[in-house]
PDB file of C-alpha atoms in Angstrom:
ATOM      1  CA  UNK A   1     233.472 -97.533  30.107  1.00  0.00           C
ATOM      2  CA  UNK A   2     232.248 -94.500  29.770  1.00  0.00           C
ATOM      3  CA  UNK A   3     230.172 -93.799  26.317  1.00  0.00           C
ATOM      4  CA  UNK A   4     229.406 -90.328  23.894  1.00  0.00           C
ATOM      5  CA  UNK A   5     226.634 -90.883  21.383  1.00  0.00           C
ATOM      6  CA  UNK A   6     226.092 -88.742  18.257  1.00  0.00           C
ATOM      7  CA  UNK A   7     222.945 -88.370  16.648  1.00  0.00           C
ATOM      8  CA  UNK A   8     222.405 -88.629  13.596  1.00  0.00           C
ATOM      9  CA  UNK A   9     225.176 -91.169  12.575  1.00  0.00           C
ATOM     10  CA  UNK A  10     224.437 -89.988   8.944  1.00  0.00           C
ATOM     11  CA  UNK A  11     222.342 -87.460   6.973  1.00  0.00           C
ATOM     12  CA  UNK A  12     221.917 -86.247   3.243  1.00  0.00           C
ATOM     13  CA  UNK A  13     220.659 -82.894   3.010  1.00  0.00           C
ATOM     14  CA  UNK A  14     220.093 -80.326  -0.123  1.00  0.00           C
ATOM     15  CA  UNK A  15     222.002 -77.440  -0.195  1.00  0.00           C
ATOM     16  CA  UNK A  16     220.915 -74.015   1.799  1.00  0.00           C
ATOM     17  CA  UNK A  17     219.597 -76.602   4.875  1.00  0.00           C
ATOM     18  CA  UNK A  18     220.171 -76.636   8.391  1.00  0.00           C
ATOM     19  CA  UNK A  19     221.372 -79.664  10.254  1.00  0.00           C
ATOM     20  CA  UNK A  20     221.334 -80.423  13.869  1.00  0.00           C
ATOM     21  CA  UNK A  21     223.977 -82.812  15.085  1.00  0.00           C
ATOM     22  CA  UNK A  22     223.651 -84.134  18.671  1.00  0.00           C
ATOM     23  CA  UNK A  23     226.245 -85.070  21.178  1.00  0.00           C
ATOM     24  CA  UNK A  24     225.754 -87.021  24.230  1.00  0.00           C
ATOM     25  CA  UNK A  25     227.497 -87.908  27.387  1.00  0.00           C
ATOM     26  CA  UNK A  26     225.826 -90.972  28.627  1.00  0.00           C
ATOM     27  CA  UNK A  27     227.156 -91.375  31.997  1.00  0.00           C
ATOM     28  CA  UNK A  28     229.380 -88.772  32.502  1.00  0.00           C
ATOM     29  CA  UNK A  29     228.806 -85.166  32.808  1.00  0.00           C
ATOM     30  CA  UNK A  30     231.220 -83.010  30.535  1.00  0.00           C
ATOM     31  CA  UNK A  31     231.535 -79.318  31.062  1.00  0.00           C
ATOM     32  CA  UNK A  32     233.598 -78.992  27.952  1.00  0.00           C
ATOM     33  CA  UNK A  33     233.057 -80.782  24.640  1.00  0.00           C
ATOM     34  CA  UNK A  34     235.119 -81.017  21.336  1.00  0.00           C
ATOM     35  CA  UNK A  35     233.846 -81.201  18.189  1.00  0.00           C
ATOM     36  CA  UNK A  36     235.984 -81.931  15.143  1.00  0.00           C
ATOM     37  CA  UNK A  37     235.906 -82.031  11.703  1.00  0.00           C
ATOM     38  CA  UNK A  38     237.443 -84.574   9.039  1.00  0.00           C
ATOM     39  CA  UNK A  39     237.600 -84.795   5.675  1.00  0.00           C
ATOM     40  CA  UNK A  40     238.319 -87.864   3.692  1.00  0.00           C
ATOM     41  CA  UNK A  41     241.651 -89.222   3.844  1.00  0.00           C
ATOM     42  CA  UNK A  42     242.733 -86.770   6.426  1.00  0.00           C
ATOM     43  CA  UNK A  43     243.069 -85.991  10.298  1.00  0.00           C
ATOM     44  CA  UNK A  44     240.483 -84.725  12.498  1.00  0.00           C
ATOM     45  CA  UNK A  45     240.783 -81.092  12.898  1.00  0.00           C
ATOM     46  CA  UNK A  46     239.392 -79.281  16.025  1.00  0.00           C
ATOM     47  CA  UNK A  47     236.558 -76.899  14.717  1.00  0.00           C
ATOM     48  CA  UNK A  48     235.264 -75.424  18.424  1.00  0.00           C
ATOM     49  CA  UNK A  49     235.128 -76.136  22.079  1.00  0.00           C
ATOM     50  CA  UNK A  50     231.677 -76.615  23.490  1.00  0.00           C
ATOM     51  CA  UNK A  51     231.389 -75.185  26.846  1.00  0.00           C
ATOM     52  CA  UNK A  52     228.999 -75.311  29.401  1.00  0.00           C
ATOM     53  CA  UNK A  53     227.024 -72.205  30.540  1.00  0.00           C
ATOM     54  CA  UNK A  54     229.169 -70.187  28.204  1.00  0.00           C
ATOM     55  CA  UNK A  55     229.909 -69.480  24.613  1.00  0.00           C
ATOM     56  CA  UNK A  56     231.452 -71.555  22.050  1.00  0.00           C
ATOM     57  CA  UNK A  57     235.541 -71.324  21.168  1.00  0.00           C
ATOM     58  CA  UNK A  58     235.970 -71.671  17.692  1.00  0.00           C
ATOM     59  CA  UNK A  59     239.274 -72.480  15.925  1.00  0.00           C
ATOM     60  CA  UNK A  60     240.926 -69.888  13.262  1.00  0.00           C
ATOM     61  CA  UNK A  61     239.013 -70.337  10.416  1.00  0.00           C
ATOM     62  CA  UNK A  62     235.859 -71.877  11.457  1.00  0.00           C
ATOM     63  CA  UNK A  63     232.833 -69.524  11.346  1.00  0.00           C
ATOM     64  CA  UNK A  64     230.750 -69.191  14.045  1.00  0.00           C
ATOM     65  CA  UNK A  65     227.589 -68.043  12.596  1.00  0.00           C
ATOM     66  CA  UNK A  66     228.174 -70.932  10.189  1.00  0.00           C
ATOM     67  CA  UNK A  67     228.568 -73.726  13.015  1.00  0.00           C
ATOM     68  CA  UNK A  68     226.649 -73.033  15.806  1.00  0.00           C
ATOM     69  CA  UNK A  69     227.097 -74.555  19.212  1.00  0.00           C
ATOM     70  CA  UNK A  70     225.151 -75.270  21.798  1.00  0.00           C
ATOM     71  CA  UNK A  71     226.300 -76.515  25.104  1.00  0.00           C
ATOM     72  CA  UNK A  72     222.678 -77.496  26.489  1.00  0.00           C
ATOM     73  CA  UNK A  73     223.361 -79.228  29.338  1.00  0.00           C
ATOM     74  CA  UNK A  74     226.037 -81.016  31.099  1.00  0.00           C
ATOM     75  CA  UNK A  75     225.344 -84.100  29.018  1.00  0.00           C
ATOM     76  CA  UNK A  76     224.657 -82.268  25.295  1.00  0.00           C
ATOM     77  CA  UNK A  77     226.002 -80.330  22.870  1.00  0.00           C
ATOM     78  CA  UNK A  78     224.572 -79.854  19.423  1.00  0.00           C
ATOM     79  CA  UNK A  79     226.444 -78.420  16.577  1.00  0.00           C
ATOM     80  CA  UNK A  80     224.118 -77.106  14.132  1.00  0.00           C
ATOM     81  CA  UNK A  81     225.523 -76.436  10.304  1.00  0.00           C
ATOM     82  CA  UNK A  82     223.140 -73.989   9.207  1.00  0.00           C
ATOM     83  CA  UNK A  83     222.890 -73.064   5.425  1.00  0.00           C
ATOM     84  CA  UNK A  84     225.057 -76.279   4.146  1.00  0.00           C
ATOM     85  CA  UNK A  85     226.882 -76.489   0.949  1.00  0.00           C
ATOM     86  CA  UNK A  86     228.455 -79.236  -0.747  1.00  0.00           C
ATOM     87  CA  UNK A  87     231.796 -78.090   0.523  1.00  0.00           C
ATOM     88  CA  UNK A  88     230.767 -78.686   4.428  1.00  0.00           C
ATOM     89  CA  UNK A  89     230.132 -82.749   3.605  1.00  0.00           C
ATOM     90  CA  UNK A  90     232.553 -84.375   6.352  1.00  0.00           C
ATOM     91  CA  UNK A  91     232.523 -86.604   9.036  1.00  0.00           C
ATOM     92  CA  UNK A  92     232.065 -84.321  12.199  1.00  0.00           C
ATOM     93  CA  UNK A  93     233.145 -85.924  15.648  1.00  0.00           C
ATOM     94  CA  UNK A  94     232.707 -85.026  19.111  1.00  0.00           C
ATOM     95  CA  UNK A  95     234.671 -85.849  22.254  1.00  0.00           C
ATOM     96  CA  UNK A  96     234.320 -85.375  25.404  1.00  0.00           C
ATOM     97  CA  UNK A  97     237.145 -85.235  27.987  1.00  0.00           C
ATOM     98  CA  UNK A  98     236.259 -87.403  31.525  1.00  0.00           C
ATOM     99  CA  UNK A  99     236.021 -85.063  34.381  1.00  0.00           C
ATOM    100  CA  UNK A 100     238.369 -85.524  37.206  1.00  0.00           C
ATOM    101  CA  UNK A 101     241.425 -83.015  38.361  1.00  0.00           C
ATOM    102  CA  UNK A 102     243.983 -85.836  36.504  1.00  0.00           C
ATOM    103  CA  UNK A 103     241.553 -87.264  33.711  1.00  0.00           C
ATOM    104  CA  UNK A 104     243.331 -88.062  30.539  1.00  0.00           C
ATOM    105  CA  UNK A 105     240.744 -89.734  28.257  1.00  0.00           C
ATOM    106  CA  UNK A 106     238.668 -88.276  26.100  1.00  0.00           C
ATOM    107  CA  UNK A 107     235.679 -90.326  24.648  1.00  0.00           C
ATOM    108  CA  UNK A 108     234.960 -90.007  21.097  1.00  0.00           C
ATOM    109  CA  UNK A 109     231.436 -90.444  19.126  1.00  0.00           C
ATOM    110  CA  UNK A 110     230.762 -92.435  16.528  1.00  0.00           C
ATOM    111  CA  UNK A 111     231.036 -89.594  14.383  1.00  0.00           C
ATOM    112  CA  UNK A 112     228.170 -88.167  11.873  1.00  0.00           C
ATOM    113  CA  UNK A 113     228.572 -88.237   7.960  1.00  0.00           C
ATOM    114  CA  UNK A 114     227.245 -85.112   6.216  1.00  0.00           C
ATOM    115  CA  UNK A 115     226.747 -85.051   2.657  1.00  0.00           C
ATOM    116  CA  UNK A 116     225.106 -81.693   1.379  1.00  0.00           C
ATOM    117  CA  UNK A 117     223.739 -82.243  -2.403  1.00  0.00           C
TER     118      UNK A 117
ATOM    119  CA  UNK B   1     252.224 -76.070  14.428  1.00  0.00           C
ATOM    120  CA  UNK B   2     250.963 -78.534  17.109  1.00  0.00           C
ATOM    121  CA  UNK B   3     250.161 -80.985  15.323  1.00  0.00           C
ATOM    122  CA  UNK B   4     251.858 -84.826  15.280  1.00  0.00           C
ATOM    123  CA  UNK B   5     253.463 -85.866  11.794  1.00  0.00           C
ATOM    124  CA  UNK B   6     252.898 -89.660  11.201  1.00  0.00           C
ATOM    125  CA  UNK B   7     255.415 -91.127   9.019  1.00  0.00           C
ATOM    126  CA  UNK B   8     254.592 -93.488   6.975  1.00  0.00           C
ATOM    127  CA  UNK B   9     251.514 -91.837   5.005  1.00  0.00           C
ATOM    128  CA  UNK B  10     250.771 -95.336   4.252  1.00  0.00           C
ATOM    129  CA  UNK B  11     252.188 -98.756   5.089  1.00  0.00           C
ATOM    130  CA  UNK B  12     251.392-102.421   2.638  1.00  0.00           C
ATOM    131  CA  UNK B  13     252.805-105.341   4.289  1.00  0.00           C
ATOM    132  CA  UNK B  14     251.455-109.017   4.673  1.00  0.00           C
ATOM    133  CA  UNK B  15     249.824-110.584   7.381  1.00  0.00           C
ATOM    134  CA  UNK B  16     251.765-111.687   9.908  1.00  0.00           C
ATOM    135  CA  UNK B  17     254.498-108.864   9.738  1.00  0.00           C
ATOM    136  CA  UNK B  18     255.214-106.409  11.799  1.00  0.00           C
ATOM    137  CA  UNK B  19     253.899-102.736  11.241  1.00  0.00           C
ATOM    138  CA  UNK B  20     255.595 -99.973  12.712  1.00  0.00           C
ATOM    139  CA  UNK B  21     254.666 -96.275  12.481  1.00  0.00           C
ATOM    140  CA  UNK B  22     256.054 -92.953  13.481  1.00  0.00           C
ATOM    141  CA  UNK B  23     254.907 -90.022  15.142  1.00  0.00           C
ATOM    142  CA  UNK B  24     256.711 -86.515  15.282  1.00  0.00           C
ATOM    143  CA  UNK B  25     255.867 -83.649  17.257  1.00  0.00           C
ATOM    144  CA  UNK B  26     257.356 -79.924  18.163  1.00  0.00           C
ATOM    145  CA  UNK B  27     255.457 -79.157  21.311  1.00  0.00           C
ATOM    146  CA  UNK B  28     255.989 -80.127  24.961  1.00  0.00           C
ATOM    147  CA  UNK B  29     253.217 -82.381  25.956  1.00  0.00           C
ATOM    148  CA  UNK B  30     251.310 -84.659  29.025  1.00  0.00           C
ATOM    149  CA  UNK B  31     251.077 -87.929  27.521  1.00  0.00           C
ATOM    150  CA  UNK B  32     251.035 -88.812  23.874  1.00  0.00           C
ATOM    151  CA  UNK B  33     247.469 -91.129  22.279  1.00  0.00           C
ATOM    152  CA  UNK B  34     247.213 -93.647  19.410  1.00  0.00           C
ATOM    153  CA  UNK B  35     243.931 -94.236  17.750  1.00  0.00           C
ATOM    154  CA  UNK B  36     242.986 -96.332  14.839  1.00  0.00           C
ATOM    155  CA  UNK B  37     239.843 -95.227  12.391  1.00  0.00           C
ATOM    156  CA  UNK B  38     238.245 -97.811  10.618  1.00  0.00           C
ATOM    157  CA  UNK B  39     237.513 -96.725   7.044  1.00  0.00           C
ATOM    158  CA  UNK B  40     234.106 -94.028   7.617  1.00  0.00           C
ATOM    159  CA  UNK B  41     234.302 -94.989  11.081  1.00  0.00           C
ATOM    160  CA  UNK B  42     234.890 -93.527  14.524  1.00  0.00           C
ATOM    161  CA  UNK B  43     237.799 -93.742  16.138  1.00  0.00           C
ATOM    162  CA  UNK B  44     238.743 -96.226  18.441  1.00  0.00           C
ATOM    163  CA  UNK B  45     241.061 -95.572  21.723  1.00  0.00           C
ATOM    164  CA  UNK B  46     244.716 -97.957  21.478  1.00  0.00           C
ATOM    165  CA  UNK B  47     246.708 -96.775  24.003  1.00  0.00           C
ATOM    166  CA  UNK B  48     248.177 -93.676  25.929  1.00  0.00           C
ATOM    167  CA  UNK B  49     251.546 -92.975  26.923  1.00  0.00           C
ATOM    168  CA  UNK B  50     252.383 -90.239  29.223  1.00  0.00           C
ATOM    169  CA  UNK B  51     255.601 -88.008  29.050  1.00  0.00           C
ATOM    170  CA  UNK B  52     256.922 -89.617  31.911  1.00  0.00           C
ATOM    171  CA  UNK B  53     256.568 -93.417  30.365  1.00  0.00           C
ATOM    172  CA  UNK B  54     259.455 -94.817  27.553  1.00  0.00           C
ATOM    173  CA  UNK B  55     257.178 -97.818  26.290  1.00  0.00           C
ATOM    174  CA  UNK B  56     253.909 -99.304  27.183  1.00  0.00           C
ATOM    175  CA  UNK B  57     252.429-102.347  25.282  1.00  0.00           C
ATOM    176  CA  UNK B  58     249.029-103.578  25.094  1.00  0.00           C
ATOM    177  CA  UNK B  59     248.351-107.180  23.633  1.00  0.00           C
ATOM    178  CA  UNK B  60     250.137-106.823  20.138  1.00  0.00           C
ATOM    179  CA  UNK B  61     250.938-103.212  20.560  1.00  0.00           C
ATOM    180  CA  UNK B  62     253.821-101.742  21.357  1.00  0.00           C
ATOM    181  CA  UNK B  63     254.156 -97.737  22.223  1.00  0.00           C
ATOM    182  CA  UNK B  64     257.559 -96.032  22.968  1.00  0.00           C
ATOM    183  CA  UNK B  65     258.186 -92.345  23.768  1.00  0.00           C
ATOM    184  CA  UNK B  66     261.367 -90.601  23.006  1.00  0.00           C
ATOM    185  CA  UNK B  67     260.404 -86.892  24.573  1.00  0.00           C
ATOM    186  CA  UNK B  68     264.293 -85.708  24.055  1.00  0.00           C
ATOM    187  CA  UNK B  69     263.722 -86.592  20.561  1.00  0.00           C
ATOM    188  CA  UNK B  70     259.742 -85.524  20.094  1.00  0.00           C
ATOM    189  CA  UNK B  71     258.452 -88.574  18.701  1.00  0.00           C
ATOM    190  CA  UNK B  72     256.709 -91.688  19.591  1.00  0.00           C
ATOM    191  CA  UNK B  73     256.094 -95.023  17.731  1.00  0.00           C
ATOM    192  CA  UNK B  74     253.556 -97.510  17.347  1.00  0.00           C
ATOM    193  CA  UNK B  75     254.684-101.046  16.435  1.00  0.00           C
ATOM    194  CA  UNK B  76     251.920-103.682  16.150  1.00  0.00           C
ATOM    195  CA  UNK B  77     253.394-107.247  15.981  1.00  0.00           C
ATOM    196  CA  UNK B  78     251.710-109.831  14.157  1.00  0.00           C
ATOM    197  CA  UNK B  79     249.639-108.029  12.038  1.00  0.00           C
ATOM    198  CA  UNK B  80     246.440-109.182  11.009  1.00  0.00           C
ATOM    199  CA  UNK B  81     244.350-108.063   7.961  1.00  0.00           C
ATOM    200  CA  UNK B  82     241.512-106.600  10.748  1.00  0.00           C
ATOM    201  CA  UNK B  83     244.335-104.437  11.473  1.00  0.00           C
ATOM    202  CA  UNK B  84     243.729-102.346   8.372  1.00  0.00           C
ATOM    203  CA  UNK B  85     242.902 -99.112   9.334  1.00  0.00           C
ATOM    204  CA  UNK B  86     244.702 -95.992   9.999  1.00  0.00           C
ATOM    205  CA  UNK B  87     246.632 -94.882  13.104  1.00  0.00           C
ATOM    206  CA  UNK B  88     246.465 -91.327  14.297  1.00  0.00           C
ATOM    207  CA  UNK B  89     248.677 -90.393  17.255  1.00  0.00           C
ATOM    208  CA  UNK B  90     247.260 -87.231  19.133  1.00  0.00           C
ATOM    209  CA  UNK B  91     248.868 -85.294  21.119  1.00  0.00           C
ATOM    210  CA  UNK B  92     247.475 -83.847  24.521  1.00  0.00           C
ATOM    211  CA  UNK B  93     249.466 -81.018  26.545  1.00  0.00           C
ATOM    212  CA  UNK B  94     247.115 -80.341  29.510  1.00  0.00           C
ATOM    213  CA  UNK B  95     243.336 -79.146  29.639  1.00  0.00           C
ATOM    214  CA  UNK B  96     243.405 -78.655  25.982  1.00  0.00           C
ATOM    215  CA  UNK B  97     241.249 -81.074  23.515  1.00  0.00           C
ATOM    216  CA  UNK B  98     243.913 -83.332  21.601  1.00  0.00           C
ATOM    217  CA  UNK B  99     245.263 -82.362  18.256  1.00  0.00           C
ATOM    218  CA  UNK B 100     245.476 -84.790  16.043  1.00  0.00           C
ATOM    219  CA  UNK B 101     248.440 -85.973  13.108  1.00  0.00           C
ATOM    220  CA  UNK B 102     247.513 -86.532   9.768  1.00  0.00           C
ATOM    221  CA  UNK B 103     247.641 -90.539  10.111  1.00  0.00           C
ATOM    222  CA  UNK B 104     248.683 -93.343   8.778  1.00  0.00           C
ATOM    223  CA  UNK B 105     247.129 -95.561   6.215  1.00  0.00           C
ATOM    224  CA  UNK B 106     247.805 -99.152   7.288  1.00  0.00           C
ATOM    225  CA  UNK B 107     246.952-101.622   4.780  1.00  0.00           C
ATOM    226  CA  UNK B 108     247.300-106.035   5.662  1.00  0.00           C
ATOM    227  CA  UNK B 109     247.122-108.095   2.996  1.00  0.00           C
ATOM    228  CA  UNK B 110     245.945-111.260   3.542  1.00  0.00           C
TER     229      UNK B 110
END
């Protein structure tokens, strides 16, 4: 089936850094990725839609110049959590949806755990 | 809000019972999902019903859909303590990424 890779799985970082979080279609392209955000012992919530060729969508309440996306390719998006605090340590999770006119899977990452210090 | 409401927050029961969980939901949608999360883990794809389906069932697991009445439940029979985990039910209503309910903590005591 098809796969979506996240890279890194984990990182610690000090506060006031910049992390790069990677997400990969293996063998599928995806115009349009998800990436979500979950806290512990709650849902995912959708932060921003990664899209191809075009700029970010971000959900109410999610800063943009905080979380930056990048839609690189057809294969990658990176979300990039620039200036962390302790208060961004989740687990972040991308999907991407299978292409096709009557697709209804998405694939999900592994997901990547942040902890800011 | 779009969101699914899973009911119960959390479930105990012993192995070898059943566990059956709940999802509510307001909006008109395409087909309805059910994921379980391992503990810090990613999530793992159980089974999708679409709005046109009533039930679908996948080894132990057992989906129906009531769209008249907005909700959808997830029975798994036979539970096992590997079953521990909780069970999100997402919600998809067309080109749109899935929202997500707030889960259920399943717990199987062995």
């Amino acid at each position: 089936g098809a796969v979506v890779s996240q890279h890194p799985s984990r990182v610690i970082c000090k506060s006031g850094t910049s992390v790069k979080i990677e997400c990969r279609s293996l063998d599928f392209q995806a115009t349009t990725m998800f990436w979500y955000r979950q806290f512990p012992k709650q849902s995912l919530m959708l932060m921003a839609t990664s899209n191809e060729g075009s700029k970010a969508t971000y959900e109410q309440g999610v800063e943009k110049d905080k979380f930056l996306i990048n839609h690189a390719s057809l294969t990658l998006s990176t979300l990039t959590v620039t200036s962390a605090h302790p208060e961004d340590s989740s687990f972040y999770i991308c999907s991407a949806p299978f292409p096709g006119p009557n697709s209804d899977t998405q694939y999900f990452g592994p997901g990547t755990r942040l902890t800011v210090l | 809000s779009q969101q699914g409401e899973e009911d119960p927050q959390a479930l105990s029961i012993q192995e070898g019972e059943n566990a059956t969980m709940n999802c509510s939901y307001k909006t008109s949608i395409n087909n309805l999902q059910w994921y379980r999360q391992n503990s810090g883990r990613g999530l793992v794809h159980l089974i999708l019903i679409r709005s046109n389906e009533r039930e679908k069932h996948s080894g132990r697991l057992r989906v129906t859909l009531d769209t008249s009445k907005k909700s959808s439940s997830l029975l798994i029979t036979a539970s096992r303590a590997a079953d521990t985990a909780s069970y999100f039910c997402a919600l998809n209503s067309g080109n749109t990424p899935l929202v997500f309910g707030k889960g259920t903590r399943l717990s199987v005591i062995a």
